[in-house]
Short mmCIF file of C-alpha atoms and ligand atoms in Angstrom, two decimals:
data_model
loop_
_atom_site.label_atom_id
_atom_site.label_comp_id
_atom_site.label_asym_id
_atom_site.label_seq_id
_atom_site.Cartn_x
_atom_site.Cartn_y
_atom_site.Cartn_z
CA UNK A 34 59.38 44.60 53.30
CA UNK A 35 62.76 46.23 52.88
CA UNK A 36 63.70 48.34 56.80
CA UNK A 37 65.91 50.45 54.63
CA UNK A 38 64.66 54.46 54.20
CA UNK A 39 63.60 54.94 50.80
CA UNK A 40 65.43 57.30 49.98
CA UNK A 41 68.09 54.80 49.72
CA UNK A 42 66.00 51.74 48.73
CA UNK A 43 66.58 51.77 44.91
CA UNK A 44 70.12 51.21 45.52
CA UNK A 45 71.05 48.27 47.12
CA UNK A 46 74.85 47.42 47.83
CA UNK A 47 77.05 48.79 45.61
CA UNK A 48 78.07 46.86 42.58
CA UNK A 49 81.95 47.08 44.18
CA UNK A 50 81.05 45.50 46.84
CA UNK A 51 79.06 43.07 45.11
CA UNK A 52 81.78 42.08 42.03
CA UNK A 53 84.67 42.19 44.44
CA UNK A 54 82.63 39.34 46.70
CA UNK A 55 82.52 37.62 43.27
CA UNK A 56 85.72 37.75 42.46
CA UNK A 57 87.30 36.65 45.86
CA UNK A 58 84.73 33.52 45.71
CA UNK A 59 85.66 32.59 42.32
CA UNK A 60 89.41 33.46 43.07
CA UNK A 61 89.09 35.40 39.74
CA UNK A 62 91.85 38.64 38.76
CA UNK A 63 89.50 41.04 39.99
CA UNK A 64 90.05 43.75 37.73
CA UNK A 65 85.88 45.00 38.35
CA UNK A 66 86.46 47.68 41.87
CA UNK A 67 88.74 49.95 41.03
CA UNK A 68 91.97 49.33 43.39
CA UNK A 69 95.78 49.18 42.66
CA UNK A 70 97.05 45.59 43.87
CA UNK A 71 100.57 47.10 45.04
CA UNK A 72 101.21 49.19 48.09
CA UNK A 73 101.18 53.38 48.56
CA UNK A 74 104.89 54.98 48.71
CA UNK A 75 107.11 54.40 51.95
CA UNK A 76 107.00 58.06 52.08
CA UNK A 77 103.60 58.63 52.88
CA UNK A 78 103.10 55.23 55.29
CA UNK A 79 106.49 56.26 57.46
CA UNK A 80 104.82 59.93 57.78
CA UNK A 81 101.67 58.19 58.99
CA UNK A 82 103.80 55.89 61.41
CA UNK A 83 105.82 58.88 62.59
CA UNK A 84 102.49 60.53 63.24
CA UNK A 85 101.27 57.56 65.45
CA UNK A 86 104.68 57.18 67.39
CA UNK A 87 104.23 61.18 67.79
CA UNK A 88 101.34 60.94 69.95
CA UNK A 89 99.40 62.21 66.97
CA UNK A 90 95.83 59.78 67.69
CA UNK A 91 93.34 62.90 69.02
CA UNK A 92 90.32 64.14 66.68
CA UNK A 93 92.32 66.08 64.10
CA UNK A 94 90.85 69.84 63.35
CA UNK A 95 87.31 69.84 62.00
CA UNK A 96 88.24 70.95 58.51
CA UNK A 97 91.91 69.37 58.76
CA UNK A 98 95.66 68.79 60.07
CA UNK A 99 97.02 71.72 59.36
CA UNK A 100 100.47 70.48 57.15
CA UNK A 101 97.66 68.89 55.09
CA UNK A 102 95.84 71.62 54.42
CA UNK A 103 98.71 73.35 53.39
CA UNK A 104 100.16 70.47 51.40
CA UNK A 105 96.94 70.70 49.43
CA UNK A 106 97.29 74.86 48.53
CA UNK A 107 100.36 74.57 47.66
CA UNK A 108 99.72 71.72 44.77
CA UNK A 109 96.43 73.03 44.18
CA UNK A 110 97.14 76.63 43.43
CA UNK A 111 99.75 76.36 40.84
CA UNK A 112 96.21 76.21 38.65
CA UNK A 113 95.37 79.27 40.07
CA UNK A 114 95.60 82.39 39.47
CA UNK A 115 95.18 82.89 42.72
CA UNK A 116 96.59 81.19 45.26
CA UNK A 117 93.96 78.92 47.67
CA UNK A 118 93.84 79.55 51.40
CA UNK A 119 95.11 76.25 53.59
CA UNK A 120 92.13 77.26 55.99
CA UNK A 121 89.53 79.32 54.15
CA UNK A 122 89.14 77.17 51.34
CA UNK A 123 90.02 73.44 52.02
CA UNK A 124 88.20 70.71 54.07
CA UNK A 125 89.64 67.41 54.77
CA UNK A 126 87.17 64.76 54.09
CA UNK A 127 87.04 60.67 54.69
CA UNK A 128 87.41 60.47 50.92
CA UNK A 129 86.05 62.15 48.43
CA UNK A 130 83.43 59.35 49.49
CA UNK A 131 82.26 61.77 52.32
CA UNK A 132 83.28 65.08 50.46
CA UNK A 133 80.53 64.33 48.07
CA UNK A 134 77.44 64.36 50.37
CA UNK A 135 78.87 66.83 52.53
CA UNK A 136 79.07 69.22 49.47
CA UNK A 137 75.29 67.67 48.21
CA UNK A 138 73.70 68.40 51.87
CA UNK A 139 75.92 71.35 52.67
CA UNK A 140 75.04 73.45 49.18
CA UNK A 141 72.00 71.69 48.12
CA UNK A 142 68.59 72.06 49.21
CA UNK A 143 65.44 69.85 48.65
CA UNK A 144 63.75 70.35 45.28
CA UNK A 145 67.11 72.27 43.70
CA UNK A 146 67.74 70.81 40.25
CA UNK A 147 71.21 68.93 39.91
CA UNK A 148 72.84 68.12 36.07
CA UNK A 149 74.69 64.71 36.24
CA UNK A 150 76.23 63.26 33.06
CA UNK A 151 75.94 59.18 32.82
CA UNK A 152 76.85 56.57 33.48
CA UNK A 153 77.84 58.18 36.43
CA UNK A 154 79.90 57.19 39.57
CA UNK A 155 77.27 55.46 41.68
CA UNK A 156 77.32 57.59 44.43
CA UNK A 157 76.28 60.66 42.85
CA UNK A 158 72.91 59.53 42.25
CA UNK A 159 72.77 58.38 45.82
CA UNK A 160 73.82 61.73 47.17
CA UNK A 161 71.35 63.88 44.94
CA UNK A 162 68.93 61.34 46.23
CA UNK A 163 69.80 61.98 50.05
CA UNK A 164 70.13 65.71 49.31
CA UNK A 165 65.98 65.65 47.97
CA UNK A 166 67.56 67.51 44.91
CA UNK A 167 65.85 66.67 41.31
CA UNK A 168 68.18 65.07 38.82
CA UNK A 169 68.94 65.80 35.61
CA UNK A 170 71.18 63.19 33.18
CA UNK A 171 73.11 64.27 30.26
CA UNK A 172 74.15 61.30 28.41
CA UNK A 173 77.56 60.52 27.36
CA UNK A 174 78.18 58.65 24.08
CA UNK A 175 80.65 57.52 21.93
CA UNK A 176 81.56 59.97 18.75
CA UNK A 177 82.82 58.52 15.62
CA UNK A 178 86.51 58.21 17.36
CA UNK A 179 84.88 56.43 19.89
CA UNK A 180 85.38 58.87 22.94
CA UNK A 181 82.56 59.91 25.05
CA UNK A 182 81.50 63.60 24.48
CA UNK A 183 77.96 65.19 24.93
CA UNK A 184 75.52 67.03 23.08
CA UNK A 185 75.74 70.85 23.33
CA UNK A 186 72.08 71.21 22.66
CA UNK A 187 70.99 68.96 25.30
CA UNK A 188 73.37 70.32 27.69
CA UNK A 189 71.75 73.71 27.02
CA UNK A 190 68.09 72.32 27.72
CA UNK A 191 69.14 70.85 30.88
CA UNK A 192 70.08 73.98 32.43
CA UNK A 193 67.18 76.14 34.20
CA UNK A 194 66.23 78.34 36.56
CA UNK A 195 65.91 76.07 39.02
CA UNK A 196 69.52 74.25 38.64
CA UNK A 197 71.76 74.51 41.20
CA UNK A 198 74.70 72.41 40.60
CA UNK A 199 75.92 70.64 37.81
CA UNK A 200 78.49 67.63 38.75
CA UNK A 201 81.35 67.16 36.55
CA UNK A 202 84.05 64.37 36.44
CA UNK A 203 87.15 64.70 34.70
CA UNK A 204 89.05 62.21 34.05
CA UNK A 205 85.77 60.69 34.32
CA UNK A 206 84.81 57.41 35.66
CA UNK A 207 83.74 54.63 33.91
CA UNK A 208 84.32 56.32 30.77
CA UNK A 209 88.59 57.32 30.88
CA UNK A 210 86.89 60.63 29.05
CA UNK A 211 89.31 63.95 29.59
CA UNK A 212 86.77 66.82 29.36
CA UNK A 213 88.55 68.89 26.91
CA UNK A 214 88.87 72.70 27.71
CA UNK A 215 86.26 73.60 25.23
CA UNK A 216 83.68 71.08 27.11
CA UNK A 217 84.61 72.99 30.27
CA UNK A 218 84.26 76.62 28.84
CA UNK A 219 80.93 75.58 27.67
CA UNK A 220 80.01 74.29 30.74
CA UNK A 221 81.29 77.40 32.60
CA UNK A 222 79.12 79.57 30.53
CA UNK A 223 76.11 78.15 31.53
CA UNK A 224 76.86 77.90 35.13
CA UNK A 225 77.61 81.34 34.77
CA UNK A 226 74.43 82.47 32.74
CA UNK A 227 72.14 80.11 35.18
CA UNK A 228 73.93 81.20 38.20
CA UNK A 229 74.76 77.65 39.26
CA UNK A 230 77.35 76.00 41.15
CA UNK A 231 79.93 73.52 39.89
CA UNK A 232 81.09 70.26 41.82
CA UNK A 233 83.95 68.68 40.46
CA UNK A 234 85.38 65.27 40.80
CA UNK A 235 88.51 65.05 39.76
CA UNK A 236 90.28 61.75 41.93
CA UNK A 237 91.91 60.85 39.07
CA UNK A 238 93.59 64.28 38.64
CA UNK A 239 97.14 62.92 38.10
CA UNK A 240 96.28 60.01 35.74
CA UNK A 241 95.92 61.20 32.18
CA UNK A 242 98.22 59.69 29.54
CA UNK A 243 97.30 62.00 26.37
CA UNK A 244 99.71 64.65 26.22
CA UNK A 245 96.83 66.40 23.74
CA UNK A 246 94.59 66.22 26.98
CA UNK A 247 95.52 67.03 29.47
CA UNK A 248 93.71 67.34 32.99
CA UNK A 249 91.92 71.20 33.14
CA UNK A 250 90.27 71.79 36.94
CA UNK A 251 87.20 73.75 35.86
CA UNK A 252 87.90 76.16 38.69
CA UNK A 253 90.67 77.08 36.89
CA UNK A 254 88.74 78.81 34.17
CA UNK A 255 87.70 82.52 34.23
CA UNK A 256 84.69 83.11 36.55
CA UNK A 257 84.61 79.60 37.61
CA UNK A 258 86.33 79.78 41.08
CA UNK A 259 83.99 81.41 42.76
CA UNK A 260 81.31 78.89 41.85
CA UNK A 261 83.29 75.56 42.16
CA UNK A 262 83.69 73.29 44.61
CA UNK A 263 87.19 70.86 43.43
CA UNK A 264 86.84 67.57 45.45
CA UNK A 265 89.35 65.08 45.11
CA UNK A 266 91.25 62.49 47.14
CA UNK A 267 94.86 60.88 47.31
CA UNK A 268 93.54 57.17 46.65
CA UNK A 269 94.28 56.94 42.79
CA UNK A 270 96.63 59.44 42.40
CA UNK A 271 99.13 57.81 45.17
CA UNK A 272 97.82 54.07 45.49
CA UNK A 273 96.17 54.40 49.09
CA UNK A 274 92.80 54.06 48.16
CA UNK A 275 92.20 52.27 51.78
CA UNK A 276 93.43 55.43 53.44
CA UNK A 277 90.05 57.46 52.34
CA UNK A 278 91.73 60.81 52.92
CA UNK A 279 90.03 63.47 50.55
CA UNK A 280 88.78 67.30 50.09
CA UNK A 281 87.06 70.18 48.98
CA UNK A 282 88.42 73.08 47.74
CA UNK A 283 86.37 76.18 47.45
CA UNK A 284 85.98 79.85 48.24
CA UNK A 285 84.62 80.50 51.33
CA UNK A 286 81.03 81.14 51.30
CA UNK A 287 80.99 77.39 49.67
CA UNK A 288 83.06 76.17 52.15
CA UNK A 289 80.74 76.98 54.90
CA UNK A 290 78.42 74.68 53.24
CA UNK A 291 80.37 71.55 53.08
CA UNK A 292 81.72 72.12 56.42
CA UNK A 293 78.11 72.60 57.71
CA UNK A 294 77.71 69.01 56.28
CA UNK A 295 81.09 67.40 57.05
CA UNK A 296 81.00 68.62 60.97
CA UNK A 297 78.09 66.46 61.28
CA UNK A 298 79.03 63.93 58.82
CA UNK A 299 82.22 62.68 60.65
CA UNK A 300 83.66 65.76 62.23
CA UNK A 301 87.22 64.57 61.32
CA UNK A 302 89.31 62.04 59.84
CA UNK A 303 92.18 59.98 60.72
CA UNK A 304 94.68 62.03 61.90
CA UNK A 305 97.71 59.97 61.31
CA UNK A 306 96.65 59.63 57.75
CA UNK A 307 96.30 63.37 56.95
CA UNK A 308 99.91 63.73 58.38
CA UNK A 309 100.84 60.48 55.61
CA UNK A 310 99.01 62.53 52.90
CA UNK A 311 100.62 65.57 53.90
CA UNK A 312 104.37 64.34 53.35
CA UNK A 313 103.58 62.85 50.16
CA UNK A 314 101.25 65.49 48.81
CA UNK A 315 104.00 68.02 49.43
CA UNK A 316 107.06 66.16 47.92
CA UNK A 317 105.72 63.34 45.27
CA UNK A 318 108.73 63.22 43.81
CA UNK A 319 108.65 60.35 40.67
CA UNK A 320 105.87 57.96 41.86
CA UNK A 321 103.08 59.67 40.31
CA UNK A 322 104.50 59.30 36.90
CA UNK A 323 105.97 56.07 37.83
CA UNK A 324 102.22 54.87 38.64
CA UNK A 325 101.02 56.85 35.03
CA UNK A 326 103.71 55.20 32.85
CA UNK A 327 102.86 51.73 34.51
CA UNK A 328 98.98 52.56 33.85
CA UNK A 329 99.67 52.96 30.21
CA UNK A 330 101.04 50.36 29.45
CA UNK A 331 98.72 48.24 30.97
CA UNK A 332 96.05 50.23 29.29
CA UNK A 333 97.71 49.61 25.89
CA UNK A 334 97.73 45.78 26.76
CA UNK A 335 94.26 45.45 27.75
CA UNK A 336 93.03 47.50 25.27
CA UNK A 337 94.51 45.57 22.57
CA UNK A 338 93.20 42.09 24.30
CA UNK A 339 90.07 43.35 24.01
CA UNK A 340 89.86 44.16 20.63
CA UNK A 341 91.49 41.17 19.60
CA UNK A 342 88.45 38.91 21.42
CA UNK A 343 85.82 41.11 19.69
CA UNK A 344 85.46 43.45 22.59
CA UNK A 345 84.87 47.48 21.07
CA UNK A 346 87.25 49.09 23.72
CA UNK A 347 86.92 52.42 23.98
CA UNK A 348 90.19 55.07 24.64
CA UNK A 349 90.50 55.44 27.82
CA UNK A 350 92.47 58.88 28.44
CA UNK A 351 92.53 58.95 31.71
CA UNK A 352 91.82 57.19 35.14
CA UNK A 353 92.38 53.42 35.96
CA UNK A 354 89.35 52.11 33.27
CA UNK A 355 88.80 51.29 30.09
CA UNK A 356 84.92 50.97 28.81
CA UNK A 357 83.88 48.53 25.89
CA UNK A 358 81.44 47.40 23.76
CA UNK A 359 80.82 43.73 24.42
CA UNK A 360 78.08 43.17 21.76
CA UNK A 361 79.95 40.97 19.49
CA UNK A 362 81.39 38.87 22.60
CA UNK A 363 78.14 38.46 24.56
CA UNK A 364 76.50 37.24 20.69
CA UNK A 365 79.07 34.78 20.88
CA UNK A 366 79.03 33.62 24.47
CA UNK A 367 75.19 33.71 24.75
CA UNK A 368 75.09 36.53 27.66
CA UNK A 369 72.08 38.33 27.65
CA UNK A 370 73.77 42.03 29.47
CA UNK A 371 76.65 43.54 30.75
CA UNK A 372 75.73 41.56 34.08
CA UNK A 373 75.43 38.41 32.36
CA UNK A 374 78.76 38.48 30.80
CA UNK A 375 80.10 39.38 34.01
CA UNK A 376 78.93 36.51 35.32
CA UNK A 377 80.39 34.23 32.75
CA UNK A 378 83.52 35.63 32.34
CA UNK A 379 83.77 35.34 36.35
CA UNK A 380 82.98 31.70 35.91
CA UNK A 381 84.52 30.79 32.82
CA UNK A 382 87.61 32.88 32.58
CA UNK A 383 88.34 34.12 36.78
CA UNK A 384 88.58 37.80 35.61
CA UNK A 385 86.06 40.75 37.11
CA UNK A 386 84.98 43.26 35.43
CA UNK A 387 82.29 45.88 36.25
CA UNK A 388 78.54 45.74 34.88
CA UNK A 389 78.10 49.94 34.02
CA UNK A 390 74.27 49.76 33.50
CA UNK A 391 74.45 50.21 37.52
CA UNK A 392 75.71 53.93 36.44
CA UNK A 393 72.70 54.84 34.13
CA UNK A 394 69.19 56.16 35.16
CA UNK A 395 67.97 54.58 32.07
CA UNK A 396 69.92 51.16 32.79
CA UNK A 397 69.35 50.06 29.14
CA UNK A 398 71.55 51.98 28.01
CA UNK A 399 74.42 50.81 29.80
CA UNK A 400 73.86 47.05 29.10
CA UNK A 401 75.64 47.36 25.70
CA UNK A 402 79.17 48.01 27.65
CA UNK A 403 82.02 46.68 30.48
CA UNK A 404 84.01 48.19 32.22
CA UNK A 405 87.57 47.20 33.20
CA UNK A 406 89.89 48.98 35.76
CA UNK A 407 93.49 48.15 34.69
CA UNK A 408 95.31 49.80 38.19
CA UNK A 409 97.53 46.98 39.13
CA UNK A 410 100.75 45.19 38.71
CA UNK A 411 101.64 44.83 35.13
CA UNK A 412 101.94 40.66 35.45
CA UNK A 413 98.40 40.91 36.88
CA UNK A 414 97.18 42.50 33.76
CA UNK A 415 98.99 39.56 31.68
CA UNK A 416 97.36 37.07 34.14
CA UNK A 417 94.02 38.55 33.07
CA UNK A 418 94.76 38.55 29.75
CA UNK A 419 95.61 34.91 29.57
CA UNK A 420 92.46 34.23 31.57
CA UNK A 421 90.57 36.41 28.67
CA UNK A 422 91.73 34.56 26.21
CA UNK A 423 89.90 31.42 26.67
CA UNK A 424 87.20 33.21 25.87
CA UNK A 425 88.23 33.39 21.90
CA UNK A 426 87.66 29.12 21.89
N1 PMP B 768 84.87 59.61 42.65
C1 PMP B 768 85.17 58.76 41.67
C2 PMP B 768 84.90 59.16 40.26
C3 PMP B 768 85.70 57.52 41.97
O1 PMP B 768 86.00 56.66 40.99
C4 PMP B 768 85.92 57.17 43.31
C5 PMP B 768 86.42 55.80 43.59
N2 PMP B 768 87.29 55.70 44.52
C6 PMP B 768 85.61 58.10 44.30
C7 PMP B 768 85.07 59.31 43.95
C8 PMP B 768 85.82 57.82 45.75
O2 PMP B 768 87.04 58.33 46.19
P1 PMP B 768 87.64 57.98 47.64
O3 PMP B 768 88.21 56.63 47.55
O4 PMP B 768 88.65 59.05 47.86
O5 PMP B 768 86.52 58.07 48.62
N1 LIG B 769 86.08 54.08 42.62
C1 LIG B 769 86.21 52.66 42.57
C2 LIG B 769 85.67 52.16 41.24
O1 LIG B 769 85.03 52.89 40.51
C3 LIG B 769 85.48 51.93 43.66
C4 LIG B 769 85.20 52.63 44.90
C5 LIG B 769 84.33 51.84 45.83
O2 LIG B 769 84.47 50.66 45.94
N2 LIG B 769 83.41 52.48 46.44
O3 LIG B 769 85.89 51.03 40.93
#
């Protein structure tokens, strides 16, 4: 019998942990967790270093170093109409790992109703599930273009008067989905008529590659800041995903909730590191698009490997993933599910990829479809594809 509370027992280990164990044993190109495979910027690790050699190695402030918080308002606000507050609106996190339960147990209480679109990032469902809150899934499917989009109708049905929160993530993970700003508007109204809150995730903030879509923080919409808590982190956006410095951004009676949480949680988090983020949060200078224009490309390379090998590959408009279809590759290779082909691709080919059923309720519906995270070095994507294309013989 399994020692582990049940409230976390249908979970297990995370399938990150899980594919990137597989990977390393079968030396494969793991491109299944979702990591860059090249360093942060200099300016952000000699900040950090500076910070250490500064005497700088005490518990930071509760809700954040100072020059961090500030680093943050300052990018974050130009959404704005009004400006945010370095220290009545943002909390430093470990990650947006740790904002997300400390905005689930700071805001949420047991029995609240809590609207989560699938496949989801896997932690969501754990944190509703450590919050007591009642889940709700709206499903996201492909349209005729192939891009994930919802049904209004649904959407509408979902909301009642016992909801809460509704979690959105844009760019969203494993999807590369944009929300568009008419997605968002909708989904403001009914936070507004249902007198819910919003959390958003948006990590991958910086990485959309769609000049038609581009990145829209829901807080940014009319009505929608006063209900919205903006979490984010500078792993993807900077290539420090190891670093697991984060935040929350919200007014303040929704602050006090997720610092209720996060004082308890871990208090603080590493202080050098916040100084790090700080320097290059505040001056990114080129390396964001540097990282966007190298993400495209592989995107574009991937993509079309895919397709070529009978994979449906789906745009991805944003983050570090592309989703496919692998029906007409699985047929072929005799894999009975996503984690089946994951399996044999592992062991045939040496590249990872990510089984999404993991990020369904209704895991059916996620065995039709892969996910690959294409955040590295552009001659590790072409290693990959190589690898890949064995799997055409
Ligand atoms: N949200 C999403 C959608 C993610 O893909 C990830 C993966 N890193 C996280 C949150 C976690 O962010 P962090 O690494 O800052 O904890
Ligand atoms: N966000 C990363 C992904 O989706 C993984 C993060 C983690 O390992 N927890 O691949």
């Amino acid at each position: 019998m399994s020692s582990v509370a049940k409230r976390l027992q249908p979970f297990g280990t995370t399938i990150f942990s899980e594919m990137t164990a597989l990977a390393v044993k079968h030396n494969a190109v793991n491109l299944a967790q979702g990591f860059p495979d090249f360093d942060g910027p200099d300016l952000a690790k000699n900040a950090a270093k500076e910070a250490i050699d500064a005497g700088h190695s005490q518990y930071a402030r509760m809700f954040g170093v100072p020059k961090l918080n500030a680093a943050i308002a300052g990018a974050f606000s130009k959404r704005l109409a009004n400006p945010a507050d370095p220290d009545a609106h943002i909390t430093i996190t470990s990650g947006c790992t740790e904002a997300l339960p400390a905005t689930f147990l700071g805001l949420i209480n047991p029995g609240d109703e809590v609207i989560l679109f699938e496949p989801f990032y896997d932690s969501y469902r754990a944190c509703v599930a450590l919050a007591g809150a009642i889940p709700r899934f709206i499903t996201l499917r492909p349209d005729s273009t192939g891009r994930f989009g919802f049904d209004e109708a649904e959407l509408r049905g979902a909301f009642t008067d016992r909801t809460r929160a509704i979690l959105v993530n844009t760019p969203h993970n494993p999807t590369g989905k944009v929300f568009t700003r008419a997605e968002l508007e909708l989904i403001a109204s009914l936070c507004q008529k249902h007198n819910a809150i919003a959390i958003t995730d948006e990590v991958y903030e910086h990485l959309t590659y769609e000049p038609t879509l581009p990145h829209i923080s829901l807080a940014s919409l009319p009505g929608m800041w006063e209900r919205t808590v903006t979490l984010s982190s500078v792993g993807k956006s900077f290539s420090l995903t190891g670093w697991k410095i984060g935040w929350g951004i919200a007014p303040p009676n929704l602050t006090a909730g997720v610092r209720a949480a996060h004082q308890f949680l871990t208090f603080a988090t590493a202080t050098p590191l916040q100084f790090g983020a700080a320097a290059v949060i505040a001056n990114p200078g080129p390396i964001v698009e540097q990282y966007r224009a190298l993400f495209r490309r592989n995107r574009d390379v991937l993509a079309k490997a895919l397709t070529d090998l009978g994979f449906k590959a789906f745009p991805s408009d944003g983050t570090y993933f592309i989703m496919a279809d692998h029906s007409a590759v699985s047929a072929r290779l005799g894999a009975s599910d996503d984690r089946d082909l994951c399996q044999k691709m592992i062991e045939r080919c040496g590249v990872a990829a990510i089984p999404p059923s993991v990020f369904y309720e209704n895991r059916e519906h996620g065995k039709p479809f892969v996910r690959f995270a294409y955040c590295k070095k552009a001659e590790t994507i072409d290693l990959a594809v190589q690898r890949l294309a064995t799997l055409a013989k």
